[in-house]
Amino acid sequence: MQTINAQAIADAGKNAAADFSAAATTAFNGFEKLAELNLATAKSVLTGTLDSLQAVAAAKTPEEVLAAQTNLVKPLTEKATAYSRSVYEIASATSTELSKSSKEKIAEAQKTFNSSIESLTKNAPAGSEAFVTAFKNAAATGQQVLDSAQAAAKQAMSQAEAHVTDVVAKTVKSTAKA
C-alpha cells in the first residue's frame, strides 16, 4: 500500500513557490529594462526634437528651415529602429531565460512523474498487468505529444525571430539610404 509523504508534499510546495518567484523576478527584470529603455528613448527624442525646433526657429531662409526639418526626421527614424531592436532584444532575452527555466522544471517534473509511475506499477496488485501496461503506454504517448508541441513552438519562435531580424535589417538599410 502506498503512503502519503507529507514532507514530500511540503517540499513540492516550497519548490513551486521558489520557481514562481524566480519566474516573476525574471519577468519583472524584463519589464524594468523596458521601462528604462522607454524613459531613455523619450528623453532622447525630446532633446533631439527641441534641438531641431530651435534650429528651425533660428533659420533665416526657407532652405535652412527645410534642412532643419530634414535633420529632425532622419534621427527619429534611426531612433525608432534602434528602439525596436532594443525592445526585441529585451523581450527575446527575457523569453529565453523563462523558457530555459521552464524546460528545466518540465524535465524535473517528467523525471518525478516517471519515477512515481514506476513506484506505483511496482506496487500494483496482481492481475493488473494489462492496466499497468495501458497506463505506461498512455504516459509515453502523452510525452510524445508534449515533445512534438515543444518542437513546434520552438520552430514557430525561430521563424518569428528570423522575421523580426529581417524587418529590422531592412529598416536599417532603408534608413541608411535616406
PDB file of C-alpha atoms in Angstrom, residues 91-167:
ATOM      1  CA  ALA A  91      11.896  40.556 -24.975  1.00  0.00           C
ATOM      2  CA  SER A  92      13.980  37.828 -26.576  1.00  0.00           C
ATOM      3  CA  ALA A  93      16.421  37.634 -23.652  1.00  0.00           C
ATOM      4  CA  THR A  94      13.598  37.526 -21.110  1.00  0.00           C
ATOM      5  CA  SER A  95      11.736  34.896 -23.124  1.00  0.00           C
ATOM      6  CA  THR A  96      14.871  32.785 -23.491  1.00  0.00           C
ATOM      7  CA  GLU A  97      15.548  32.917 -19.761  1.00  0.00           C
ATOM      8  CA  LEU A  98      11.962  31.993 -18.889  1.00  0.00           C
ATOM      9  CA  SER A  99      11.966  29.228 -21.496  1.00  0.00           C
ATOM     10  CA  LYS A 100      15.224  27.781 -20.170  1.00  0.00           C
ATOM     11  CA  SER A 101      13.883  27.769 -16.637  1.00  0.00           C
ATOM     12  CA  SER A 102      10.599  26.185 -17.672  1.00  0.00           C
ATOM     13  CA  LYS A 103      12.386  23.477 -19.687  1.00  0.00           C
ATOM     14  CA  GLU A 104      14.443  22.574 -16.615  1.00  0.00           C
ATOM     15  CA  LYS A 105      11.311  22.433 -14.450  1.00  0.00           C
ATOM     16  CA  ILE A 106       9.445  20.363 -17.033  1.00  0.00           C
ATOM     17  CA  ALA A 107      12.350  17.909 -17.168  1.00  0.00           C
ATOM     18  CA  GLU A 108      12.329  17.633 -13.360  1.00  0.00           C
ATOM     19  CA  ALA A 109       8.561  17.130 -13.318  1.00  0.00           C
ATOM     20  CA  GLN A 110       8.790  14.444 -16.007  1.00  0.00           C
ATOM     21  CA  LYS A 111      11.501  12.647 -14.063  1.00  0.00           C
ATOM     22  CA  THR A 112       9.403  12.771 -10.881  1.00  0.00           C
ATOM     23  CA  PHE A 113       6.309  11.634 -12.790  1.00  0.00           C
ATOM     24  CA  ASN A 114       8.165   8.722 -14.363  1.00  0.00           C
ATOM     25  CA  SER A 115       9.589   7.593 -11.030  1.00  0.00           C
ATOM     26  CA  SER A 116       6.119   7.855  -9.489  1.00  0.00           C
ATOM     27  CA  ILE A 117       4.696   5.690 -12.264  1.00  0.00           C
ATOM     28  CA  GLU A 118       7.426   3.113 -11.712  1.00  0.00           C
ATOM     29  CA  SER A 119       6.764   3.102  -7.989  1.00  0.00           C
ATOM     30  CA  LEU A 120       3.036   2.724  -8.476  1.00  0.00           C
ATOM     31  CA  THR A 121       3.412  -0.041 -11.051  1.00  0.00           C
ATOM     32  CA  LYS A 122       5.783  -1.998  -8.801  1.00  0.00           C
ATOM     33  CA  ASN A 123       3.185  -1.926  -6.051  1.00  0.00           C
ATOM     34  CA  ALA A 124       0.236  -2.726  -8.343  1.00  0.00           C
ATOM     35  CA  PRO A 125      -1.880  -5.672  -7.261  1.00  0.00           C
ATOM     36  CA  ALA A 126      -1.572  -8.986  -9.044  1.00  0.00           C
ATOM     37  CA  GLY A 127      -3.721  -9.280 -12.147  1.00  0.00           C
ATOM     38  CA  SER A 128      -3.466  -5.580 -13.068  1.00  0.00           C
ATOM     39  CA  GLU A 129      -0.638  -6.001 -15.565  1.00  0.00           C
ATOM     40  CA  ALA A 130      -2.847  -5.044 -18.533  1.00  0.00           C
ATOM     41  CA  PHE A 131      -3.925  -1.839 -16.789  1.00  0.00           C
ATOM     42  CA  VAL A 132      -0.318  -1.015 -15.859  1.00  0.00           C
ATOM     43  CA  THR A 133       0.813  -1.567 -19.468  1.00  0.00           C
ATOM     44  CA  ALA A 134      -2.018   0.602 -20.809  1.00  0.00           C
ATOM     45  CA  PHE A 135      -1.187   3.323 -18.287  1.00  0.00           C
ATOM     46  CA  LYS A 136       2.506   3.288 -19.246  1.00  0.00           C
ATOM     47  CA  ASN A 137       1.595   3.445 -22.948  1.00  0.00           C
ATOM     48  CA  ALA A 138      -0.722   6.397 -22.316  1.00  0.00           C
ATOM     49  CA  ALA A 139       2.025   8.186 -20.386  1.00  0.00           C
ATOM     50  CA  ALA A 140       4.525   7.540 -23.205  1.00  0.00           C
ATOM     51  CA  THR A 141       2.050   8.823 -25.801  1.00  0.00           C
ATOM     52  CA  GLY A 142       1.441  11.936 -23.707  1.00  0.00           C
ATOM     53  CA  GLN A 143       5.188  12.516 -23.541  1.00  0.00           C
ATOM     54  CA  GLN A 144       5.479  12.220 -27.324  1.00  0.00           C
ATOM     55  CA  VAL A 145       2.668  14.734 -27.810  1.00  0.00           C
ATOM     56  CA  LEU A 146       4.354  17.131 -25.385  1.00  0.00           C
ATOM     57  CA  ASP A 147       7.686  16.763 -27.191  1.00  0.00           C
ATOM     58  CA  SER A 148       6.005  17.443 -30.560  1.00  0.00           C
ATOM     59  CA  ALA A 149       4.265  20.537 -29.180  1.00  0.00           C
ATOM     60  CA  GLN A 150       7.533  21.852 -27.750  1.00  0.00           C
ATOM     61  CA  ALA A 151       9.298  21.288 -31.081  1.00  0.00           C
ATOM     62  CA  ALA A 152       6.522  23.093 -32.978  1.00  0.00           C
ATOM     63  CA  ALA A 153       6.613  26.022 -30.541  1.00  0.00           C
ATOM     64  CA  LYS A 154      10.401  26.245 -30.854  1.00  0.00           C
ATOM     65  CA  GLN A 155      10.160  26.245 -34.655  1.00  0.00           C
ATOM     66  CA  ALA A 156       7.477  28.965 -34.610  1.00  0.00           C
ATOM     67  CA  MET A 157       9.615  31.073 -32.274  1.00  0.00           C
ATOM     68  CA  SER A 158      12.641  30.672 -34.556  1.00  0.00           C
ATOM     69  CA  GLN A 159      10.596  31.763 -37.565  1.00  0.00           C
ATOM     70  CA  ALA A 160       9.251  34.799 -35.695  1.00  0.00           C
ATOM     71  CA  GLU A 161      12.773  35.788 -34.615  1.00  0.00           C
ATOM     72  CA  ALA A 162      14.028  35.445 -38.187  1.00  0.00           C
ATOM     73  CA  HIS A 163      11.164  37.610 -39.438  1.00  0.00           C
ATOM     74  CA  VAL A 164      11.806  40.353 -36.863  1.00  0.00           C
ATOM     75  CA  THR A 165      15.543  40.296 -37.616  1.00  0.00           C
ATOM     76  CA  ASP A 166      14.783  40.614 -41.338  1.00  0.00           C
ATOM     77  CA  VAL A 167      12.401  43.542 -40.797  1.00  0.00           C
TER      78      VAL A 167
END
